[in-house]
PDB file of C-alpha atoms in Angstrom:
ATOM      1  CA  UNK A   1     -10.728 -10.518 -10.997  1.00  0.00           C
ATOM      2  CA  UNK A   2     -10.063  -7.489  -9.107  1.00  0.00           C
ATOM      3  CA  UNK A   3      -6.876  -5.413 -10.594  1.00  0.00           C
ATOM      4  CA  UNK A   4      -5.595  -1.857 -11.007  1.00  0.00           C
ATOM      5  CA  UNK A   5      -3.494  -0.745 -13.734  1.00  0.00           C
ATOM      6  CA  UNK A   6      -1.625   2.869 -13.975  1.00  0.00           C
ATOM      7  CA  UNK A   7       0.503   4.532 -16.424  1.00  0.00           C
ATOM      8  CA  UNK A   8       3.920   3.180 -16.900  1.00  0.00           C
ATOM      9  CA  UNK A   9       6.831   5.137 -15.631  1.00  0.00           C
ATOM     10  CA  UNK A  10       9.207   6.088 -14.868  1.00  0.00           C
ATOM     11  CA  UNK A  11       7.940   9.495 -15.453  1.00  0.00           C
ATOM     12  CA  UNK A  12      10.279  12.485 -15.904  1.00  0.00           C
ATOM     13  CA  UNK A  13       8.912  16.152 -15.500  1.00  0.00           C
ATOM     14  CA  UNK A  14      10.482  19.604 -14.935  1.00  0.00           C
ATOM     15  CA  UNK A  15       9.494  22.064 -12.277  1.00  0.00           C
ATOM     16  CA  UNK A  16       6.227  23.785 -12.649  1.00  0.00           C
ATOM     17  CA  UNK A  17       4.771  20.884 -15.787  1.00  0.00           C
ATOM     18  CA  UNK A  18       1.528  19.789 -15.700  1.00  0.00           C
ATOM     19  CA  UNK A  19       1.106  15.928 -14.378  1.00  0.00           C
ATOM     20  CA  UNK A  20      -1.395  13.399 -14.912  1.00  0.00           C
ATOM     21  CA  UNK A  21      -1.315   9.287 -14.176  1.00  0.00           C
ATOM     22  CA  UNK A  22      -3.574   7.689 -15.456  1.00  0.00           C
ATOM     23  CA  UNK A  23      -5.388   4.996 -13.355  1.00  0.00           C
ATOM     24  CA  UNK A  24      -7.912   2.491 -14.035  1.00  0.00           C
ATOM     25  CA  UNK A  25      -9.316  -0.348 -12.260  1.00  0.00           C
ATOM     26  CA  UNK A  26     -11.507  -4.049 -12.500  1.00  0.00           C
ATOM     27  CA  UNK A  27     -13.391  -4.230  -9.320  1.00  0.00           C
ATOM     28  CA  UNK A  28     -16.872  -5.622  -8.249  1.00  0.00           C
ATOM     29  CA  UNK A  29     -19.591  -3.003  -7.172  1.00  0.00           C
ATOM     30  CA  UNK A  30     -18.188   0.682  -6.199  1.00  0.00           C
ATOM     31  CA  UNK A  31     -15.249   0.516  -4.073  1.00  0.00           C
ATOM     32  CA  UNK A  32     -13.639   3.487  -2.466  1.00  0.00           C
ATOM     33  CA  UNK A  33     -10.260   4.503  -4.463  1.00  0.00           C
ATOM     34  CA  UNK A  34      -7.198   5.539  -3.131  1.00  0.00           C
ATOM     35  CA  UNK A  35      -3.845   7.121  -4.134  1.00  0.00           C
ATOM     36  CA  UNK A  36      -0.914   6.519  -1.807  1.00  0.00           C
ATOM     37  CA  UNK A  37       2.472   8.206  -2.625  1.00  0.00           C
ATOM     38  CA  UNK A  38       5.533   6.618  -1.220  1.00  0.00           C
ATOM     39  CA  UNK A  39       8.555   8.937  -0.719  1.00  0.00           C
ATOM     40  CA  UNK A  40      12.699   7.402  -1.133  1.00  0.00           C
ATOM     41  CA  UNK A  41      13.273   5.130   1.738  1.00  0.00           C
ATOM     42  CA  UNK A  42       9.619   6.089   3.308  1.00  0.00           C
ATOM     43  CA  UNK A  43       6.426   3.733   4.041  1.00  0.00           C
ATOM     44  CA  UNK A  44       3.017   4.765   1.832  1.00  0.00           C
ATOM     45  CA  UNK A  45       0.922   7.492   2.833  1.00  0.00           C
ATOM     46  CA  UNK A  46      -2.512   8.472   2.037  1.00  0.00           C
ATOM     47  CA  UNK A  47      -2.640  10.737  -0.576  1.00  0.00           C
ATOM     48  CA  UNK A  48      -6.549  11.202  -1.370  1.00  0.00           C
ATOM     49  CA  UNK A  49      -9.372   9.462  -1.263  1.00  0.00           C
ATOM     50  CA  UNK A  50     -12.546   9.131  -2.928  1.00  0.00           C
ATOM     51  CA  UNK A  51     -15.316   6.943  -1.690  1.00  0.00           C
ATOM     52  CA  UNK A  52     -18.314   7.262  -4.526  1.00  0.00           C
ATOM     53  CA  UNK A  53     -18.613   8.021  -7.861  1.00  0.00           C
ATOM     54  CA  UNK A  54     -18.180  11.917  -9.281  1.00  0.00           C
ATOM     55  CA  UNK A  55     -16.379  12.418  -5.647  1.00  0.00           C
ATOM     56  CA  UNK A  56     -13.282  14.313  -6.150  1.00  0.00           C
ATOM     57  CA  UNK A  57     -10.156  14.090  -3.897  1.00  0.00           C
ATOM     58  CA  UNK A  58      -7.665  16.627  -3.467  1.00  0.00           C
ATOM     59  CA  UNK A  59      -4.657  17.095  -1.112  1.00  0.00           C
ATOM     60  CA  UNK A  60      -1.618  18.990  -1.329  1.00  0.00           C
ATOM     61  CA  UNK A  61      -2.245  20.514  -5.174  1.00  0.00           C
ATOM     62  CA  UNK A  62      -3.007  16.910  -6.641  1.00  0.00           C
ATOM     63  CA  UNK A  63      -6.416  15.650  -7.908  1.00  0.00           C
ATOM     64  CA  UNK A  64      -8.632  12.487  -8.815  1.00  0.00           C
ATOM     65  CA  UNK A  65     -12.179  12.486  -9.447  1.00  0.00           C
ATOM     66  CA  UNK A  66     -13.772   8.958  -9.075  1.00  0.00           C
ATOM     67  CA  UNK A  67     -15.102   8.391 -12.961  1.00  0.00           C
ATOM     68  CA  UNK A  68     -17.561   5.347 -12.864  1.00  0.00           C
ATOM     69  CA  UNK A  69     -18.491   5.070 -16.528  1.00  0.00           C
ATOM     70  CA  UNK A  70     -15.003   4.695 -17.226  1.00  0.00           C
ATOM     71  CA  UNK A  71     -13.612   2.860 -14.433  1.00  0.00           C
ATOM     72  CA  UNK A  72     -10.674   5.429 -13.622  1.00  0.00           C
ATOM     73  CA  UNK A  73      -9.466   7.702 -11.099  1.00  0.00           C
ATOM     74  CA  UNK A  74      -6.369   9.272 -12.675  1.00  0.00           C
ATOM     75  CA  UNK A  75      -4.574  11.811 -10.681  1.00  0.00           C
ATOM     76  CA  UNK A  76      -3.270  15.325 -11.911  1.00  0.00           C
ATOM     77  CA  UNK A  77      -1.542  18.424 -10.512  1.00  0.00           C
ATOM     78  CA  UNK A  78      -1.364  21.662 -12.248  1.00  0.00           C
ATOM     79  CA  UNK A  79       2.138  22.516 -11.678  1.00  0.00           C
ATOM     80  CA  UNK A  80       4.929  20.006  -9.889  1.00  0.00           C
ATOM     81  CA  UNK A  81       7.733  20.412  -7.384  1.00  0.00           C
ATOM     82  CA  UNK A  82      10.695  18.842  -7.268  1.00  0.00           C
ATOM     83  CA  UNK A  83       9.394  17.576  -3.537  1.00  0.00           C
ATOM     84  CA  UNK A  84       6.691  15.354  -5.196  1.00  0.00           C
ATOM     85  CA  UNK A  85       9.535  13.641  -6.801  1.00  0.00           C
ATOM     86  CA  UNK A  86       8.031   9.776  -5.255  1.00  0.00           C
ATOM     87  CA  UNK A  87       6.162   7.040  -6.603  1.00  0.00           C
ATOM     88  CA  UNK A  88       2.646   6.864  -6.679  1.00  0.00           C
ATOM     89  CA  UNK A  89       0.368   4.344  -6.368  1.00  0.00           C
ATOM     90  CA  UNK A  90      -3.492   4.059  -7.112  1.00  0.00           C
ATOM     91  CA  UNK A  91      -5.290   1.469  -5.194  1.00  0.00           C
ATOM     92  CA  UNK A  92      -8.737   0.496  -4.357  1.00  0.00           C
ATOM     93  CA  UNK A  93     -10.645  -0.816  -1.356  1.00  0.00           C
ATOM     94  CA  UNK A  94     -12.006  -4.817  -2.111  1.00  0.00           C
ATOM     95  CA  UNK A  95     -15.128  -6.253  -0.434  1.00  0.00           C
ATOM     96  CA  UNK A  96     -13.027  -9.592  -0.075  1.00  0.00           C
ATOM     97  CA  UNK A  97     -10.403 -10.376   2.579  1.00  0.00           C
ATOM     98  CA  UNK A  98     -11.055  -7.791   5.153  1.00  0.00           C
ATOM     99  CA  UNK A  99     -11.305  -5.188   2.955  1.00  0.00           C
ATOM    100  CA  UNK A 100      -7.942  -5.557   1.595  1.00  0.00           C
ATOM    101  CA  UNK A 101      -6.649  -2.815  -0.753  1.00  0.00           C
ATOM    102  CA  UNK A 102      -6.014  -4.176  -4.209  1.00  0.00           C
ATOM    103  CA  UNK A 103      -2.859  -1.491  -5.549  1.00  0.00           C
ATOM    104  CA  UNK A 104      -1.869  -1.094  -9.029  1.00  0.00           C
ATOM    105  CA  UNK A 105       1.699  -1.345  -9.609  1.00  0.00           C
ATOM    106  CA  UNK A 106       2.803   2.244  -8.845  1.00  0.00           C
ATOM    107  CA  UNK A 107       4.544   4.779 -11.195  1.00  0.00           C
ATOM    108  CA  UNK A 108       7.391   6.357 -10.152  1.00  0.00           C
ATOM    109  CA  UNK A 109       7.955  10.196 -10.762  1.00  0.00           C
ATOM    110  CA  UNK A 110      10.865  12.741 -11.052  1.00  0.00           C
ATOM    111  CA  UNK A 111      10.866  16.182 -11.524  1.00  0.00           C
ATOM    112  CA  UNK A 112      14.309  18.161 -12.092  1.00  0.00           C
ATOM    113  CA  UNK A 113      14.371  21.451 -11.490  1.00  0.00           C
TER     114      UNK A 113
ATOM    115  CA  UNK B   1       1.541   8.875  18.608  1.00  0.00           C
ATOM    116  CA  UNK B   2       4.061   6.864  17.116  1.00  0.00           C
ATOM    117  CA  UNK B   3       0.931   4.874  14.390  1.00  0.00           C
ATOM    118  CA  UNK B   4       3.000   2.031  12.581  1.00  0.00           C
ATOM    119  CA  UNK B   5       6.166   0.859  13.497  1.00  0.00           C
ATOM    120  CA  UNK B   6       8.186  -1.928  12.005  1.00  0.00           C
ATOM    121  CA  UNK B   7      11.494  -3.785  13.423  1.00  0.00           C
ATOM    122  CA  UNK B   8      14.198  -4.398  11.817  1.00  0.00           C
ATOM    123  CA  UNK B   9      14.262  -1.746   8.954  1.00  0.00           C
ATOM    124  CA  UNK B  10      16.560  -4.155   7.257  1.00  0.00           C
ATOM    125  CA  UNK B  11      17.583  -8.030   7.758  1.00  0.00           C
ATOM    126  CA  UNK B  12      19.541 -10.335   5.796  1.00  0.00           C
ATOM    127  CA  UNK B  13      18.787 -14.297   6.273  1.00  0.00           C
ATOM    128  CA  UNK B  14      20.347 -16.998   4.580  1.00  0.00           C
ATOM    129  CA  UNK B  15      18.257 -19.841   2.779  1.00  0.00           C
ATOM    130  CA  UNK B  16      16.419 -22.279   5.461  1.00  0.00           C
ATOM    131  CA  UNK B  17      16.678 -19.518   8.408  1.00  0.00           C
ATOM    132  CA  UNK B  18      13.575 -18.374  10.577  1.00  0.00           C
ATOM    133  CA  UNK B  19      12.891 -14.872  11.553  1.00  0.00           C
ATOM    134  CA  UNK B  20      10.027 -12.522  13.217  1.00  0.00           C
ATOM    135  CA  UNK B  21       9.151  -9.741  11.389  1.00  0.00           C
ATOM    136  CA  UNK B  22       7.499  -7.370  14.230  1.00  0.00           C
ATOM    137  CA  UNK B  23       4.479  -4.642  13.795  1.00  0.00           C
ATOM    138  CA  UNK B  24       2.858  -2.654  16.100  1.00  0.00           C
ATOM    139  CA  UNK B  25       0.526   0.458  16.213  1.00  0.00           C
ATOM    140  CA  UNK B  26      -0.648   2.628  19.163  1.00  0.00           C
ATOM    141  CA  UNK B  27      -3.720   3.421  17.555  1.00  0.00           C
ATOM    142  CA  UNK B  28      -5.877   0.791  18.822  1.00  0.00           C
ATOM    143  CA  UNK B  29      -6.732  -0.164  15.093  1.00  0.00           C
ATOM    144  CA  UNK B  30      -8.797  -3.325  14.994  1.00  0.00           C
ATOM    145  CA  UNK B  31      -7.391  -4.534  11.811  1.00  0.00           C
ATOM    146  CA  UNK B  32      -3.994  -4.892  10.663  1.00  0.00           C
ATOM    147  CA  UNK B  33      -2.179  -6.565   7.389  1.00  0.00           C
ATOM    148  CA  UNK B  34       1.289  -7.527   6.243  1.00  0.00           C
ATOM    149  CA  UNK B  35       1.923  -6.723   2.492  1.00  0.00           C
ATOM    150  CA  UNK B  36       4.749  -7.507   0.590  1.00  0.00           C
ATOM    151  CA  UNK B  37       6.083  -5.139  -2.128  1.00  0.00           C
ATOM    152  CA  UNK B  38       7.929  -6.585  -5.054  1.00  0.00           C
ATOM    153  CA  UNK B  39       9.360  -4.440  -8.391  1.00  0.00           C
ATOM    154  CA  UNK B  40       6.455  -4.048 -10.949  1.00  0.00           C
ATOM    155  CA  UNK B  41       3.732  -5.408  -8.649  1.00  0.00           C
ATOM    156  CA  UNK B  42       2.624  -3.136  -6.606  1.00  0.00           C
ATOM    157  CA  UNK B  43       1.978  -4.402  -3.161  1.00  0.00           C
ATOM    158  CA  UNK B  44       0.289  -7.721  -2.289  1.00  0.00           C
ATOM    159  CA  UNK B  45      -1.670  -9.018   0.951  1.00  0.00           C
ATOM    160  CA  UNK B  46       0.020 -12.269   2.951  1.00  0.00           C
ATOM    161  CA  UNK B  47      -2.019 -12.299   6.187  1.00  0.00           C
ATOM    162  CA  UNK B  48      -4.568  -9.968   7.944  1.00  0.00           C
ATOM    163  CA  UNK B  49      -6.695  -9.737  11.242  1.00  0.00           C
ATOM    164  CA  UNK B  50      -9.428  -8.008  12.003  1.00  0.00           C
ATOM    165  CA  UNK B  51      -9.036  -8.111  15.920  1.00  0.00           C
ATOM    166  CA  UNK B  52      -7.122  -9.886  18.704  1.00  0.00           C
ATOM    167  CA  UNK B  53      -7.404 -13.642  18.372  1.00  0.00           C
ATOM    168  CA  UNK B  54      -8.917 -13.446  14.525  1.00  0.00           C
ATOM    169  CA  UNK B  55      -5.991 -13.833  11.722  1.00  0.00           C
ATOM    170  CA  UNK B  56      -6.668 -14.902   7.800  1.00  0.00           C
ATOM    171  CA  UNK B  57      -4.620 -15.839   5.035  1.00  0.00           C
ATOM    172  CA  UNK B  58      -4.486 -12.772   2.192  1.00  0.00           C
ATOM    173  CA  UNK B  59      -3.119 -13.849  -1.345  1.00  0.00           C
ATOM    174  CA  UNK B  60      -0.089 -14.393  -0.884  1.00  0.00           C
ATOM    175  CA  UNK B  61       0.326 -16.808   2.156  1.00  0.00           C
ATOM    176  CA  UNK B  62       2.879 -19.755   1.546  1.00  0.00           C
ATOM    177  CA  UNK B  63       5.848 -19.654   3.761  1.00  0.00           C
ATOM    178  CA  UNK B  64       4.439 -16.743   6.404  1.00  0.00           C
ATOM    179  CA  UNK B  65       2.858 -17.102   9.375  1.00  0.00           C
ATOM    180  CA  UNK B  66       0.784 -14.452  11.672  1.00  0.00           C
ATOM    181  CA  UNK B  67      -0.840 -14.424  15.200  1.00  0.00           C
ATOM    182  CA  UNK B  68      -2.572 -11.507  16.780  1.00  0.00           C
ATOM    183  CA  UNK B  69      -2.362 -12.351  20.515  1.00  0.00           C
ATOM    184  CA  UNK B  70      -3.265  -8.679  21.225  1.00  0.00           C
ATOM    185  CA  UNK B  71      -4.678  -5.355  19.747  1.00  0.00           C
ATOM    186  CA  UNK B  72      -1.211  -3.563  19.203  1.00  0.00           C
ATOM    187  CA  UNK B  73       1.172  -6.282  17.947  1.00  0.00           C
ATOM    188  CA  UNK B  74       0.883  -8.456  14.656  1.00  0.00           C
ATOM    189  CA  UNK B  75       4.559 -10.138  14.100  1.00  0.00           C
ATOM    190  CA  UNK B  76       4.956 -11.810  10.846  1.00  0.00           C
ATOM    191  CA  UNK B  77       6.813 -15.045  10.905  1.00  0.00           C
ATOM    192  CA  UNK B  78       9.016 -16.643   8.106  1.00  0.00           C
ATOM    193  CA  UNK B  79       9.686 -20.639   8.787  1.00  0.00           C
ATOM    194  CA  UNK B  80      11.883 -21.370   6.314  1.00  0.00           C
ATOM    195  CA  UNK B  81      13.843 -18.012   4.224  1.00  0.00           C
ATOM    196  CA  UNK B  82      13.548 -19.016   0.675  1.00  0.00           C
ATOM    197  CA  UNK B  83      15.194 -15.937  -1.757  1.00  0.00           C
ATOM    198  CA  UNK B  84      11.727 -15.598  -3.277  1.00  0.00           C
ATOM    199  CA  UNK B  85      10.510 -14.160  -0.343  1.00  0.00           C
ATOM    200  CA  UNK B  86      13.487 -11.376  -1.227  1.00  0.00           C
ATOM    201  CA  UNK B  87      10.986  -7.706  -0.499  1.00  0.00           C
ATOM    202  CA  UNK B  88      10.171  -5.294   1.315  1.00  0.00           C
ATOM    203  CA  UNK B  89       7.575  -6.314   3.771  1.00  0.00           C
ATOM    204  CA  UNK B  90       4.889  -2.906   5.251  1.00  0.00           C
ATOM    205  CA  UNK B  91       2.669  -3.704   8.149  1.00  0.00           C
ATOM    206  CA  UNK B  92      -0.851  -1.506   7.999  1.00  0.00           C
ATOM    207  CA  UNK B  93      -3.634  -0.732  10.202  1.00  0.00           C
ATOM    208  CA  UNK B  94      -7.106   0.821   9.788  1.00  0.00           C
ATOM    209  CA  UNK B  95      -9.892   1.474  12.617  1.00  0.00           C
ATOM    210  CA  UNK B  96     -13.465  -0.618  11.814  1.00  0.00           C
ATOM    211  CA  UNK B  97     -14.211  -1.978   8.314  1.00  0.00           C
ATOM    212  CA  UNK B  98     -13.084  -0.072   5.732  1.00  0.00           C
ATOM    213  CA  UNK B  99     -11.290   3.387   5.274  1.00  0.00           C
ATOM    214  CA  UNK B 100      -7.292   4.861   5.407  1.00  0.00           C
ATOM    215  CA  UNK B 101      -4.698   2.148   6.193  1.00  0.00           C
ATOM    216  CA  UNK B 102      -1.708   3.602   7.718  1.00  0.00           C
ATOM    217  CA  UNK B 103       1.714   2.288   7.012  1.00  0.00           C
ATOM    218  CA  UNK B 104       4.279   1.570   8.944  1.00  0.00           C
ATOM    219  CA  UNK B 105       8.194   1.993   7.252  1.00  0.00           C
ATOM    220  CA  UNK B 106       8.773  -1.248   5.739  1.00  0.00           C
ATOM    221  CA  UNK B 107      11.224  -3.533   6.231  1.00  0.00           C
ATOM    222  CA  UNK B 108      13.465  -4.726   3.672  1.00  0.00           C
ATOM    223  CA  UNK B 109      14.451  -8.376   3.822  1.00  0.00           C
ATOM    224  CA  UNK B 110      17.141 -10.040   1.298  1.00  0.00           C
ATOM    225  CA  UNK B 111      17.594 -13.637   2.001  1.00  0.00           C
ATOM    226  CA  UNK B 112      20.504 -15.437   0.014  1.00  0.00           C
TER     227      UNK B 112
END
């Protein structure tokens, strides 16, 4: 059935280190895929999008190209702040349910200054 | 535009008690879900609609009850508190079929 699994965390970084989550999912056809970032105390937000395959997403310094052949969209940013410091979830859009969006079960991340 | 909002923020219910968990948006967003967000598992769908009037059970159902009596408001109702419905509870919406849900602040229920 339709599922999403990330990388594990809690993940601890300091300032300025290079981050990647890894992100793969089982889904029928080509669903758009999502990462939503959820700040302390906060609701999700968007934090990119990518609707077909090769499509990369970017916002605010973080990436996620859509890989097809290997069923992942992992997410990476070059150099972190301590205001990323959230958890992050990947997520993709299903064709069942209204479109409902199957999420994986986030991984949360720190980064100390 | 205020997009999701969610009443109470918090709410503490003893076994057996009823309660309305409210939602609306002022984005005139056709459809709109409850999730439920446990430790470990990510978030998980109990009820959607995709318009006033229309309302469908997501995977998560038992014990929850939804009605969509108009565009803005989609209330989530618990019958019967039972602590495994212990979470925290985020209303979404999204305009036509598919694309960005927004999310309104969650609300974090503990029921004892």
């Amino acid at each position: 059935g339709d599922s999403v699994t990330q990388m594990e965390g809690p993940v601890t970084l300091s300032e300025e280190a290079f981050l990647t989550i890894n992100c793969t999912y089982t889904a029928t056809g080509y669903p758009s895929l999502f990462w939503y970032v959820q700040y302390p105390g906060e609701g999700l937000q968007l934090l990119l999008k990518a609707t077909k395959a090769d499509d990369k997403g970017s916002n605010k310094g973080f990436e996620a190209t859509y890989r097809k052949e290997t069923t992942s969209f992992h997410l990476e940013k070059g150099s972190v702040q301590v205001s990323d410091s959230a958890v992050y979830f990947c997520a993709f859009e299903s064709y069942n349910q209204g479109g409902k969006l199957i999420f994986g079960q986030g991984t949360e991340l720190s980064v100390k200054p | 535009n205020a997009g999701v909002t969610q009443t109470p923020k918090f709410q503490v219910l003893k076994t057996g008690q009823s309660m309305t968990l409210q939602c609306a948006q002022d984005m005139n967003h056709e459809y709109m879900s409850w999730y439920r967000q446990d430790p470990g598992m990510g978030l998980r769908l109990i009820h959607y609609s995709v318009g006033a009037g229309i309302t469908d059970q997501g995977e998560v159902p038992n014990g929850y009850n939804v009605s969509r009596s108009t565009t803005e408001d989609f209330p989530l109702r618990l019958l019967s508190a039972a602590p495994s419905q212990t979470s925290v509870y985020f209303c979404a919406s999204r305009t036509g079929t598919s694309g960005e849900q927004y999310f309104g602040p969650g609300t974090r229920l503990t029921v004892t």
